[in-house]
PDB file of C-alpha atoms and ligand atoms in Angstrom:
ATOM      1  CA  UNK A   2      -0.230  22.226  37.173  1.00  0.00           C
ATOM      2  CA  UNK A   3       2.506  24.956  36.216  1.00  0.00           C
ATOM      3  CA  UNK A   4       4.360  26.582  38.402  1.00  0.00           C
ATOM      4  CA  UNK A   5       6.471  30.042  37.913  1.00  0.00           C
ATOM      5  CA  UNK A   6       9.225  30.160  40.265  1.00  0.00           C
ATOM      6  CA  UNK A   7      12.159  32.686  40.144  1.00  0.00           C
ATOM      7  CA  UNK A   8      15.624  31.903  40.534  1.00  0.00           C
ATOM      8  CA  UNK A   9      16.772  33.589  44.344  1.00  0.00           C
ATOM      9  CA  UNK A  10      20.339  33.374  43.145  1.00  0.00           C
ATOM     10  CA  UNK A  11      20.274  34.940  39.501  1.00  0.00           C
ATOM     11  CA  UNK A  12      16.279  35.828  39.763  1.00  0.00           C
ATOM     12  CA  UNK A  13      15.760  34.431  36.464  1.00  0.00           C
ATOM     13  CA  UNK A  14      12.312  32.829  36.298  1.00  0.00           C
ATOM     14  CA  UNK A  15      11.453  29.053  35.098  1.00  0.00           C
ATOM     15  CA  UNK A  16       8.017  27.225  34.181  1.00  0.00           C
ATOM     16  CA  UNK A  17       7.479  23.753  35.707  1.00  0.00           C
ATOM     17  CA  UNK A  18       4.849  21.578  34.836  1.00  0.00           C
ATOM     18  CA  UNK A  19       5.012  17.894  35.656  1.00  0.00           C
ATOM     19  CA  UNK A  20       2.573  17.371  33.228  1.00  0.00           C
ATOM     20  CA  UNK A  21       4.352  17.623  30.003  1.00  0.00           C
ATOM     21  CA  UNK A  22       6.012  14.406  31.138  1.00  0.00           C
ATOM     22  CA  UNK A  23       3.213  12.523  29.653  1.00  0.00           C
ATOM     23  CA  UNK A  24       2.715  14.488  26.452  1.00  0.00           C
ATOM     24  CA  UNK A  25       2.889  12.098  23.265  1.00  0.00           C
ATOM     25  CA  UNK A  26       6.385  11.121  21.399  1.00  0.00           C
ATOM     26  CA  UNK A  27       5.388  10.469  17.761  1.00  0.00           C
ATOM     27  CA  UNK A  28       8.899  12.089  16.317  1.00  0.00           C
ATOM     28  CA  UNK A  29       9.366   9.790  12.984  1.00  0.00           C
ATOM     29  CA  UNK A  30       5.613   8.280  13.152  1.00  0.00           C
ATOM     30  CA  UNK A  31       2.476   8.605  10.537  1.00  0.00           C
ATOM     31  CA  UNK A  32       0.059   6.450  12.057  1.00  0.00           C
ATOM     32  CA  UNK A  33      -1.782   8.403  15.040  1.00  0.00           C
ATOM     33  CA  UNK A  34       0.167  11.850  14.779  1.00  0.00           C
ATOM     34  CA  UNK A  35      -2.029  13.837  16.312  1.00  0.00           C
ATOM     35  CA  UNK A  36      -1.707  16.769  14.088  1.00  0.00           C
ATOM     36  CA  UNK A  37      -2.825  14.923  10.753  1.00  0.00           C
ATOM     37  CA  UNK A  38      -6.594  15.910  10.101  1.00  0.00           C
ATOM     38  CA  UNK A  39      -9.012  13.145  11.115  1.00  0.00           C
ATOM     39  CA  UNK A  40     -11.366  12.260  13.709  1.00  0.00           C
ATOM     40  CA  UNK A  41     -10.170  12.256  17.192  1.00  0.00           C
ATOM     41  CA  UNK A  42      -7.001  14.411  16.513  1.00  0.00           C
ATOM     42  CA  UNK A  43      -5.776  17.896  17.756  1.00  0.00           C
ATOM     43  CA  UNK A  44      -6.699  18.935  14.913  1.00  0.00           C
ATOM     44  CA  UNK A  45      -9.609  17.419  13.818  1.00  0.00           C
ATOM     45  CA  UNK A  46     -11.592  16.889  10.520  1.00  0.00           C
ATOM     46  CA  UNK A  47     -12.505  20.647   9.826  1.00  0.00           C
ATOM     47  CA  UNK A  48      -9.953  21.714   6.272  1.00  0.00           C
ATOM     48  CA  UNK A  49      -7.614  23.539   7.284  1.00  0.00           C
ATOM     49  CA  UNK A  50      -3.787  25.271   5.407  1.00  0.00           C
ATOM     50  CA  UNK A  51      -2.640  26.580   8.870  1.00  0.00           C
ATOM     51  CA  UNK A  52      -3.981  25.614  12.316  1.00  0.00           C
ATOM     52  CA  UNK A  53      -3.393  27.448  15.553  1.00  0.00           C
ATOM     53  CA  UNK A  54      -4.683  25.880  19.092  1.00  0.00           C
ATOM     54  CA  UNK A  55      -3.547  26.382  22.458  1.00  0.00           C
ATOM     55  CA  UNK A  56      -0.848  23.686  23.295  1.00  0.00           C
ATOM     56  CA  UNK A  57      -2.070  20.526  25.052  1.00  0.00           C
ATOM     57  CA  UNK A  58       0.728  20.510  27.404  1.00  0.00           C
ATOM     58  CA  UNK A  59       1.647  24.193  28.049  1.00  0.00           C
ATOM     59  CA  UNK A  60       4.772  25.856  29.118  1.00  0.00           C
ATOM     60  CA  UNK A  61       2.008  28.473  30.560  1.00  0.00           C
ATOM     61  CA  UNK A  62      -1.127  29.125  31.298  1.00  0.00           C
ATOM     62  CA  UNK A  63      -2.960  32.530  31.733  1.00  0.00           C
ATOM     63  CA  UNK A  64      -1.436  35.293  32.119  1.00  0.00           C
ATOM     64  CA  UNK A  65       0.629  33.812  29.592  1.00  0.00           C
ATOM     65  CA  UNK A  66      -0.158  31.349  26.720  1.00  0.00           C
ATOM     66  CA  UNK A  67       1.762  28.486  24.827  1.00  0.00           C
ATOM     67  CA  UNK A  68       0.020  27.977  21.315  1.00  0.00           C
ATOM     68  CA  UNK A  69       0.715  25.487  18.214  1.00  0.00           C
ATOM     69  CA  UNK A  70       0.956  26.122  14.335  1.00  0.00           C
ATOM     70  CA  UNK A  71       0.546  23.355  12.641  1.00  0.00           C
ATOM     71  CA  UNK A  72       1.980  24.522   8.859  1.00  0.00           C
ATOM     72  CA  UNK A  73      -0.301  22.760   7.039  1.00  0.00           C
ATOM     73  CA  UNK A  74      -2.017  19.283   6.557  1.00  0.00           C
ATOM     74  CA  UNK A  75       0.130  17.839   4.995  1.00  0.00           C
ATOM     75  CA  UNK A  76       2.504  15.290   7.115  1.00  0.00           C
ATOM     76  CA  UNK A  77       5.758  16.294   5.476  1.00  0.00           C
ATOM     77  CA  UNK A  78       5.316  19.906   4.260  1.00  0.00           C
ATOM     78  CA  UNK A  79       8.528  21.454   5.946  1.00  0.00           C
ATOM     79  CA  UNK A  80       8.589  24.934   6.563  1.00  0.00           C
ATOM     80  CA  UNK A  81      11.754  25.451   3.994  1.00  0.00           C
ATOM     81  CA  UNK A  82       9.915  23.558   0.728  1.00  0.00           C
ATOM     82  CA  UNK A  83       6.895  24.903   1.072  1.00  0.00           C
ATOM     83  CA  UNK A  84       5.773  27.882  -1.721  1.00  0.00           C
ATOM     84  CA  UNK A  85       6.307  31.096  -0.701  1.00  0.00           C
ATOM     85  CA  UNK A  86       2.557  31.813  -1.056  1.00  0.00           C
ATOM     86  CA  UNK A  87       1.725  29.209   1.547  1.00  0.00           C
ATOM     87  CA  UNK A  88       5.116  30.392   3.779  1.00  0.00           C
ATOM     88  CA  UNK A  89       3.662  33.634   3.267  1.00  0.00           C
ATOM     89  CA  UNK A  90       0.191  32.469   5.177  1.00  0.00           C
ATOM     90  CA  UNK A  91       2.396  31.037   8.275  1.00  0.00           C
ATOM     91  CA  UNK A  92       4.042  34.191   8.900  1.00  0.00           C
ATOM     92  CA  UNK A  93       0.486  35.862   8.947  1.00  0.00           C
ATOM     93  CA  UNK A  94      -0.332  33.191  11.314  1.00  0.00           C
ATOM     94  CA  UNK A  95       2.547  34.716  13.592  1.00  0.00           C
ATOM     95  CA  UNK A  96       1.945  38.096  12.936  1.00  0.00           C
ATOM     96  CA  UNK A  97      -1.633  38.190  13.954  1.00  0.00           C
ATOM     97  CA  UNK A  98      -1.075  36.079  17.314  1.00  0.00           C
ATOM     98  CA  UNK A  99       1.218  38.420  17.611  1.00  0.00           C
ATOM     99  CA  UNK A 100      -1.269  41.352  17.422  1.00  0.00           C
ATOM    100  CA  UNK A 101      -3.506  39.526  19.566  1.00  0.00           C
ATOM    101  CA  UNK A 102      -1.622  38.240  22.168  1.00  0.00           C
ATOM    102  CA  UNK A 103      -0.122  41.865  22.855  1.00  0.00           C
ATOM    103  CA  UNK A 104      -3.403  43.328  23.868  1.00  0.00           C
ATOM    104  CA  UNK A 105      -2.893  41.244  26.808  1.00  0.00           C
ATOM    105  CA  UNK A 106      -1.090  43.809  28.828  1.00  0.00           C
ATOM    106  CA  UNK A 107       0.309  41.233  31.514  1.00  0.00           C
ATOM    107  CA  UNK A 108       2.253  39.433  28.508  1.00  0.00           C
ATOM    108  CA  UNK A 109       5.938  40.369  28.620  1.00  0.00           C
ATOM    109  CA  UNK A 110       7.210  38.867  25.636  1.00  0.00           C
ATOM    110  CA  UNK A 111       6.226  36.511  22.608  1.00  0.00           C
ATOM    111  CA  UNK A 112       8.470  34.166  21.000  1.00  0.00           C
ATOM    112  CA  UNK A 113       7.634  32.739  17.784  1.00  0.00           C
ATOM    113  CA  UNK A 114       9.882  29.425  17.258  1.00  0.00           C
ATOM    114  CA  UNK A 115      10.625  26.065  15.875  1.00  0.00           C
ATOM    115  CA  UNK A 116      12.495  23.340  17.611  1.00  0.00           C
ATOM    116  CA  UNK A 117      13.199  21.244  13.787  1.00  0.00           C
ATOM    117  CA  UNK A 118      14.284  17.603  14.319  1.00  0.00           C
ATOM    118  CA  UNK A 119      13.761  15.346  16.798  1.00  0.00           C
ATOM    119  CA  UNK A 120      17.545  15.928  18.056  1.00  0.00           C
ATOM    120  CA  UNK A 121      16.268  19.372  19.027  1.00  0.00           C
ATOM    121  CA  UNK A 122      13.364  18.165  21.291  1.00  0.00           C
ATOM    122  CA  UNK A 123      10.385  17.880  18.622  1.00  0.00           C
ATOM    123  CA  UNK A 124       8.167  15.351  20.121  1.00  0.00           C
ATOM    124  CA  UNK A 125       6.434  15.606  17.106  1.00  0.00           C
ATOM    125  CA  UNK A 126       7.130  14.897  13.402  1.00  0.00           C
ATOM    126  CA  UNK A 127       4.565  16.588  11.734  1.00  0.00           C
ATOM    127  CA  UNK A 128       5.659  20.367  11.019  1.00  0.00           C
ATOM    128  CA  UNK A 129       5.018  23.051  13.312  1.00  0.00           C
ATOM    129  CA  UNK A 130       5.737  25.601  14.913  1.00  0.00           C
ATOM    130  CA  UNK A 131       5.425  26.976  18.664  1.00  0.00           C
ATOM    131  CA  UNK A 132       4.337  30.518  20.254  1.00  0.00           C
ATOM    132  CA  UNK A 133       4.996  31.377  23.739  1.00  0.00           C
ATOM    133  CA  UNK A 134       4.104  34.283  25.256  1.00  0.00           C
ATOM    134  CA  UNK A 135       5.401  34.724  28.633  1.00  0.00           C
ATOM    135  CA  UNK A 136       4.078  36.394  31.708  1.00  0.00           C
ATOM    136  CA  UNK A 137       7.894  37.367  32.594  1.00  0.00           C
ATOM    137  CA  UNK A 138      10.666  38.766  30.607  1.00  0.00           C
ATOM    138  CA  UNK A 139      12.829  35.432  29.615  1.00  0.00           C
ATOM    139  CA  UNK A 140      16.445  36.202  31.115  1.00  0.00           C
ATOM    140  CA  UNK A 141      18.137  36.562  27.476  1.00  0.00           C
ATOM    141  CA  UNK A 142      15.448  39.486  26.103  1.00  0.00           C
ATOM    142  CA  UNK A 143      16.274  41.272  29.407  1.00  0.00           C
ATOM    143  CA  UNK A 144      20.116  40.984  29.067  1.00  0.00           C
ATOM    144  CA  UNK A 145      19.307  41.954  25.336  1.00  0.00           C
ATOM    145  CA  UNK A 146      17.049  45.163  26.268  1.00  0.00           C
ATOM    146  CA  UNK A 147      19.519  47.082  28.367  1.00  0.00           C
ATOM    147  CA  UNK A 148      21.907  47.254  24.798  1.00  0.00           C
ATOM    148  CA  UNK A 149      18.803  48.753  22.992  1.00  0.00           C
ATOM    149  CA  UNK A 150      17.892  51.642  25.525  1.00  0.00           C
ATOM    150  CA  UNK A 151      20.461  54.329  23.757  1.00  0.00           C
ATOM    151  CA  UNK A 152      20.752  53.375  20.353  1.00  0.00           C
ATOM    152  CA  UNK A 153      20.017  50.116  18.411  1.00  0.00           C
ATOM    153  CA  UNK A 154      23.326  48.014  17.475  1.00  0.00           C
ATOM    154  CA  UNK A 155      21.425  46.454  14.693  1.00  0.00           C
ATOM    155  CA  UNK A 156      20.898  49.534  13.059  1.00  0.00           C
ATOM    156  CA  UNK A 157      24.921  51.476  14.663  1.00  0.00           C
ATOM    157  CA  UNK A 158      27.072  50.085  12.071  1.00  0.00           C
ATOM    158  CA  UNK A 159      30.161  51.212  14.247  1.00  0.00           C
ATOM    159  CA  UNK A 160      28.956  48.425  16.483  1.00  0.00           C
ATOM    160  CA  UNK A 161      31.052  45.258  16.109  1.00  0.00           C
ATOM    161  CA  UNK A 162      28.999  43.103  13.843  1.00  0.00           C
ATOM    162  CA  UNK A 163      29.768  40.026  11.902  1.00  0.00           C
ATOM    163  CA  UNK A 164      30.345  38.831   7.950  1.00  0.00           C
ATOM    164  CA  UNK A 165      27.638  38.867   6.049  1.00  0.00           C
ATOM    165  CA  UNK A 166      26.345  36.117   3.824  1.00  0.00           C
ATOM    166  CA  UNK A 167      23.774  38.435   1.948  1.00  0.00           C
ATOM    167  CA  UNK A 168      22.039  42.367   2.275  1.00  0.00           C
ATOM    168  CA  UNK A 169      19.213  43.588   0.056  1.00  0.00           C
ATOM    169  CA  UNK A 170      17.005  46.773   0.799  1.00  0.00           C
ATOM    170  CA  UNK A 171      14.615  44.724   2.683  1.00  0.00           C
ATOM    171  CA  UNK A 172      16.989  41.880   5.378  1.00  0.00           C
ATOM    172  CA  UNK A 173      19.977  40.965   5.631  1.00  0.00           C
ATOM    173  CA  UNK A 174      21.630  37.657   6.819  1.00  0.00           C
ATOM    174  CA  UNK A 175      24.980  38.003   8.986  1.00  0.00           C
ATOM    175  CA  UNK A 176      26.802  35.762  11.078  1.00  0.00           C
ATOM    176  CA  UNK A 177      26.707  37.284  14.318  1.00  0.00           C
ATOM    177  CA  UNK A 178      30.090  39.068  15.225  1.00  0.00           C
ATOM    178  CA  UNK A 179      29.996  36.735  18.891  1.00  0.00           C
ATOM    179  CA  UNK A 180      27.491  33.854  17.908  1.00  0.00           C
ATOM    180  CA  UNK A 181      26.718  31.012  20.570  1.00  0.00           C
ATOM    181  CA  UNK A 182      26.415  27.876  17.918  1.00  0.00           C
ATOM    182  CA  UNK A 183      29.161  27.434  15.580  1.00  0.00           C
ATOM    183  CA  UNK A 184      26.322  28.089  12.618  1.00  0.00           C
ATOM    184  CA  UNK A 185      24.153  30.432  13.881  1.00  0.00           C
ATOM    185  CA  UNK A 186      23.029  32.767  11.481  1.00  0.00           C
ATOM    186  CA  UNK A 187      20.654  36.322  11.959  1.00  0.00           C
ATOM    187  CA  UNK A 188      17.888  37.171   9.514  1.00  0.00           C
ATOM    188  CA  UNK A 189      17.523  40.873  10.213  1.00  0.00           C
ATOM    189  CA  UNK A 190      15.234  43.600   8.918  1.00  0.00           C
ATOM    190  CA  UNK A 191      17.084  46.809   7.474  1.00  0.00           C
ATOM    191  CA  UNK A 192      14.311  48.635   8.709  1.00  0.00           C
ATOM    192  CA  UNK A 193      14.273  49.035  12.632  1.00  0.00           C
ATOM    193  CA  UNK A 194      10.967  47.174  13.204  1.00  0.00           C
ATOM    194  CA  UNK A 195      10.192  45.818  16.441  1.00  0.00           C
ATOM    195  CA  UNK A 196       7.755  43.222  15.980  1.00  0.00           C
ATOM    196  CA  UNK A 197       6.141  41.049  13.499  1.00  0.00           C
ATOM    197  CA  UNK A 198       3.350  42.761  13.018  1.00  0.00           C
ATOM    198  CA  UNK A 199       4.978  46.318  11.935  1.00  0.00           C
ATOM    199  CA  UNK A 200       6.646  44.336   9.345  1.00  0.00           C
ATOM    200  CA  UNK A 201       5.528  45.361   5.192  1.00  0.00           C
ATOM    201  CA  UNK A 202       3.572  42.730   2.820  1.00  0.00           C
ATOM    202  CA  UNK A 203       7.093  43.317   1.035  1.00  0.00           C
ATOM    203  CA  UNK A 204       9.200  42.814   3.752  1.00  0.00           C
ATOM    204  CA  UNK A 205       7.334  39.262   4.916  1.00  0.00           C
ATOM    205  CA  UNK A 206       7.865  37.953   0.873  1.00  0.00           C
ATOM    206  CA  UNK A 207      11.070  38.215   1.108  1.00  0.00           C
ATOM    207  CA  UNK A 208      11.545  37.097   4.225  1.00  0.00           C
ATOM    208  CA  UNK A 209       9.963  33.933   3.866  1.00  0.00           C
ATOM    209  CA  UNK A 210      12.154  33.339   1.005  1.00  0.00           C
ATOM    210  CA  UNK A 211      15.153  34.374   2.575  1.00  0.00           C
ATOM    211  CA  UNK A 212      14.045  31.722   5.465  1.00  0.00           C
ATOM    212  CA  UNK A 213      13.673  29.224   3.554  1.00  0.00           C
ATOM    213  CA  UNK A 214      17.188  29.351   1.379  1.00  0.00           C
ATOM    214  CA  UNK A 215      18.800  30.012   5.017  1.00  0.00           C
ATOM    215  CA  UNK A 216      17.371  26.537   5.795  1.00  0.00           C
ATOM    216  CA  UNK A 217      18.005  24.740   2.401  1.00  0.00           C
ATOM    217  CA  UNK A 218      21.898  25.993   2.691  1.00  0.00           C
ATOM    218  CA  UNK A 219      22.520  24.065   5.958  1.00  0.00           C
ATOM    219  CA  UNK A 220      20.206  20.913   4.793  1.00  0.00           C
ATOM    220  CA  UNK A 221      22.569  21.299   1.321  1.00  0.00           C
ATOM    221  CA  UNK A 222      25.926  21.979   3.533  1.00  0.00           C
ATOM    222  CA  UNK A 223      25.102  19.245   6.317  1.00  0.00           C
ATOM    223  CA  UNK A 224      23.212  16.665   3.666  1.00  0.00           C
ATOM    224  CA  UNK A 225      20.555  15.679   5.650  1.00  0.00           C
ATOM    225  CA  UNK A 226      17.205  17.938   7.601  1.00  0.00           C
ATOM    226  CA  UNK A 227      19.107  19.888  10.117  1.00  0.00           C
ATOM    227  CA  UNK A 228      17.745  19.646  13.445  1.00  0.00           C
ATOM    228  CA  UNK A 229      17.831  23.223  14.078  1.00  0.00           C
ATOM    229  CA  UNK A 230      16.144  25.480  16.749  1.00  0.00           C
ATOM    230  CA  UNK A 231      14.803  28.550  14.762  1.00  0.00           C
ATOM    231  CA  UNK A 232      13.330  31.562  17.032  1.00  0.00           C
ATOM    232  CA  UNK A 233      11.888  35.111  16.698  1.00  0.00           C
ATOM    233  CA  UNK A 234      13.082  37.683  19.050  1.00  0.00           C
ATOM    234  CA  UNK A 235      10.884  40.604  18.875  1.00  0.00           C
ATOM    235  CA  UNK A 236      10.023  43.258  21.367  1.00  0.00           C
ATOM    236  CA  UNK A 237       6.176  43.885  22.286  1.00  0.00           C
ATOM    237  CA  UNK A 238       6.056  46.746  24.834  1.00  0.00           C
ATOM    238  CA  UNK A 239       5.172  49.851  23.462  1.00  0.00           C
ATOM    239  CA  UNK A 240       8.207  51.676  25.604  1.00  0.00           C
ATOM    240  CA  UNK A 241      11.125  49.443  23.775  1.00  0.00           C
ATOM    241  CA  UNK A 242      13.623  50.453  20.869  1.00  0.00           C
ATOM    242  CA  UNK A 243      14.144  46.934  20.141  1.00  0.00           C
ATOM    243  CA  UNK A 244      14.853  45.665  17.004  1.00  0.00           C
ATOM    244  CA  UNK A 245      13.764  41.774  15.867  1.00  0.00           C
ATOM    245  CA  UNK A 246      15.519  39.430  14.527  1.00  0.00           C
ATOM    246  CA  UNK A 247      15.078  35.422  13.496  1.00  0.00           C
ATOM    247  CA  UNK A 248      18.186  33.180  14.844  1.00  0.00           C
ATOM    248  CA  UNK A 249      18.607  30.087  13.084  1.00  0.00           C
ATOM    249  CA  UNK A 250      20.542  27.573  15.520  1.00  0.00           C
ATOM    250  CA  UNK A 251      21.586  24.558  14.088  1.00  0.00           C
ATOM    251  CA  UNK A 252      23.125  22.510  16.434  1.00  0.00           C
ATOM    252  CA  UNK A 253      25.364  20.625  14.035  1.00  0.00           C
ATOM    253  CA  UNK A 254      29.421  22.009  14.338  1.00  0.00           C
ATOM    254  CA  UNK A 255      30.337  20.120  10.932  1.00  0.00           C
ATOM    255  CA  UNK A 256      29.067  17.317   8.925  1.00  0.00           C
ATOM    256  CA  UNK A 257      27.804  14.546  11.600  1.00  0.00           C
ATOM    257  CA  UNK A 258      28.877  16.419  14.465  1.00  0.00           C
ATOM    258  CA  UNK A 259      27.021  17.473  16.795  1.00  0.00           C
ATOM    259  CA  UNK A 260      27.740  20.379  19.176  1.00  0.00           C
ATOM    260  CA  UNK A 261      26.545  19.310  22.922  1.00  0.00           C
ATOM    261  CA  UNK A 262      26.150  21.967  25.288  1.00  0.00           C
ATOM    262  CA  UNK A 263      28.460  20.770  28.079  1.00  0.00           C
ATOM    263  CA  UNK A 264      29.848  22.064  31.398  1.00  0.00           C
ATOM    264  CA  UNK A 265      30.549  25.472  30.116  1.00  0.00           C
ATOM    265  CA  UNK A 266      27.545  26.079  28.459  1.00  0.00           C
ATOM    266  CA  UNK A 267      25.207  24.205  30.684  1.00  0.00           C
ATOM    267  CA  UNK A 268      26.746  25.321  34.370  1.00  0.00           C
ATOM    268  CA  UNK A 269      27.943  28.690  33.261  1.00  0.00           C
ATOM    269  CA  UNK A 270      25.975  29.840  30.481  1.00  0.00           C
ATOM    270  CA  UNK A 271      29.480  30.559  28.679  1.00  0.00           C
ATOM    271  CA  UNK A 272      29.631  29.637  25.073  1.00  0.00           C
ATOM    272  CA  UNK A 273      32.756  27.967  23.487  1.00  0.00           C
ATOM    273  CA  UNK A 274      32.645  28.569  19.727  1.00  0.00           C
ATOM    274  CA  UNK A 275      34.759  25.633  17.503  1.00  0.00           C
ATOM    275  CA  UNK A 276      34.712  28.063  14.576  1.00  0.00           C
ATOM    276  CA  UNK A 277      34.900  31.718  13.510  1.00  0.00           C
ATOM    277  CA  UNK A 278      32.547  34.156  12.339  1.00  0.00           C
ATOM    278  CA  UNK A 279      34.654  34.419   9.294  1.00  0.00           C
ATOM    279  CA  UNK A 280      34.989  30.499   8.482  1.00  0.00           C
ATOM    280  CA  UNK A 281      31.308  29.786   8.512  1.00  0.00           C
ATOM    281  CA  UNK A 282      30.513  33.262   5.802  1.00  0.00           C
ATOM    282  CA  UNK A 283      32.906  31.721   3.356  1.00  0.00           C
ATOM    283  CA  UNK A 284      31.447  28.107   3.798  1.00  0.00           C
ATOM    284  CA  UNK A 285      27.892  29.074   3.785  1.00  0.00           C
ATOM    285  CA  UNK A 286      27.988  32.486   1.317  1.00  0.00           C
ATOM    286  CA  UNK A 287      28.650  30.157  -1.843  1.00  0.00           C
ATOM    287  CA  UNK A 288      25.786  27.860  -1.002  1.00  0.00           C
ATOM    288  CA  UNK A 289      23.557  30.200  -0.235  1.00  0.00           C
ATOM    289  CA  UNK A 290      24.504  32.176  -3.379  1.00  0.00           C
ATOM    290  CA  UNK A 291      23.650  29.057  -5.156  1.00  0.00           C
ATOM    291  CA  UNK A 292      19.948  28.293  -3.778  1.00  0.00           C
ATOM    292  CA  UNK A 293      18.940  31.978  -3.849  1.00  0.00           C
ATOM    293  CA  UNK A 294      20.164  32.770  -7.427  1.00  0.00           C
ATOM    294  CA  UNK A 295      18.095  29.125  -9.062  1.00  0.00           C
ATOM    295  CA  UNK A 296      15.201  30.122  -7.101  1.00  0.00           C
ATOM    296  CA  UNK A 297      15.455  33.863  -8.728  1.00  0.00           C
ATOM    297  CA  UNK A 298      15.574  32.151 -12.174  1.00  0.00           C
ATOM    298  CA  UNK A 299      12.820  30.215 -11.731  1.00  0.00           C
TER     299      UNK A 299
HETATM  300 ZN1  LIG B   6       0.996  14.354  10.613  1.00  0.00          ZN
HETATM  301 ZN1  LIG B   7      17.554  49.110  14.764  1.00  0.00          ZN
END
């Protein structure tokens, strides 16, 4: 059973349910995942290149919905290595549960995300993805709202921002001015869009590319699959100026460290940064460079 309960000393709301206690840990495991096709699986013996079902062991149930992409059949097709034709089907996967999912006029927000790596919380090896859409308005987006209501700091570029590691017409990919991980990066549109689904054939291509060289540079940097927590912050009531974003949080601070979230992060939601804005842009930029110009080549 899930229960919504709100916070009285902050009012921010939280989901229990006791039953994802006894959802299935198969992190690292072939045999039985239950998102392989086959008989007796979540996803069954239909053919499939990208599967969406409602989660087994939800976050939420109606009004409200937790669903699961599964990226493809394939047991280790990883989001990042995948060709951009087939990346290109996942984010129409998101964008029309997107569409959907909005007519639903008691859903507050949708959150299209990734929790990559075991160390991250994937119970699950098998590549997917997650999509929440919440009956509430999750306590960041509502912090994150009240900065949109005049103008958009995304799109004010007298607003502090951070270095950039690349801009073309279409995104751009900065290290944000006052990040919260010490290699958390922004994937931004140029245009102020608001949600997936407003979002140009042209501006999804290069996306997806741009996603996936994000993710290569910090597999390339940390030499290993980052456990990562990759999310989408959009905006889906009509009234809103927001403007969305994808935030790639690795939770690595260097090469086989990890960054914990401790007492300051944990008790007081305070972030303690080991490393500037600046530091990460000129370790990341060249590496980036590198992956994005051989893919341009080929
Ligand atoms: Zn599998
Ligand atoms: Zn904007």
């Amino acid at each position: 059973m899930i229960v919504l309960r709100q916070d009285p000393l902050t009012e921010e709301w939280v989901s229990l349910n006791a039953d994802r206690q006894e959802r299935p840990l198969t992190a690292g495991r072939l045999m039985g995942c239950p998102f392989c096709p086959g008989e007796g699986t979540e996803v069954g013996t239909v053919p499939f290149d990208v599967a969406v079902f409602e989660n087994k062991f939800p976050a939420f149930h109606a009004p409200g919905a937790s669903e699961v992409v599964v990226y493809s059949p394939h047991h280790h097709d990883d989001l990042a290595y995948v060709s951009v034709e087939h990346g290109t089907l996942i984010w129409h996967v998101w964008m029309d549960r997107t569409k959907a999912l909005m007519q639903d006029a008691s859903i507050q927000a949708i959150v299209v995300f990734e929790n990559r790596g075991s160390k991250v919380g994937a119970s699950i090896a098998h590549p997917h993805g997650q999509i929440y859409a919440y009956p509430y308005i999750p306590p960041r987006l509502q912090r994150e709202r009240q900065q949109f209501l005049s103008t958009c700091p995304l799109c004010h570029f007298h607003e502090p921002h951070g270095p950039y590691i690349m801009a073309n017409d279409l995104w751009r990919i900065e290290v944000p001015y006052a990040p919260r991980m010490p290699y958390q990066l922004w994937l931004v549109p140029q245009r102020h869009v608001a949600h997936l689904a407003e979002l140009t054939e042209e501006e999804v291509g290069e996306g997806v590319r741009l996603m996936q060289h994000i993710v290569r540079t910090y597999d390339t940097y940390f030499g290993l699959r980052t456990a990562l927590v990759m999310a989408l912050y959009q905006e889906v009531q009509k009234s809103s100026a927001y403007h969305l974003r994808w935030d790639f949080l690795p939770i690595d601070r260097g090469q086989g460290k990890i960054k914990y979230l401790a007492g300051s992060e944990l008790a007081m939601d305070a972030f303690v940064v080991d490393m500037t804005p600046e530091f990460v842009q000129s370790t990341l930029e060249p590496i980036f460079q590198r992956i994005h110009q051989e893919k341009r080549m080929n």
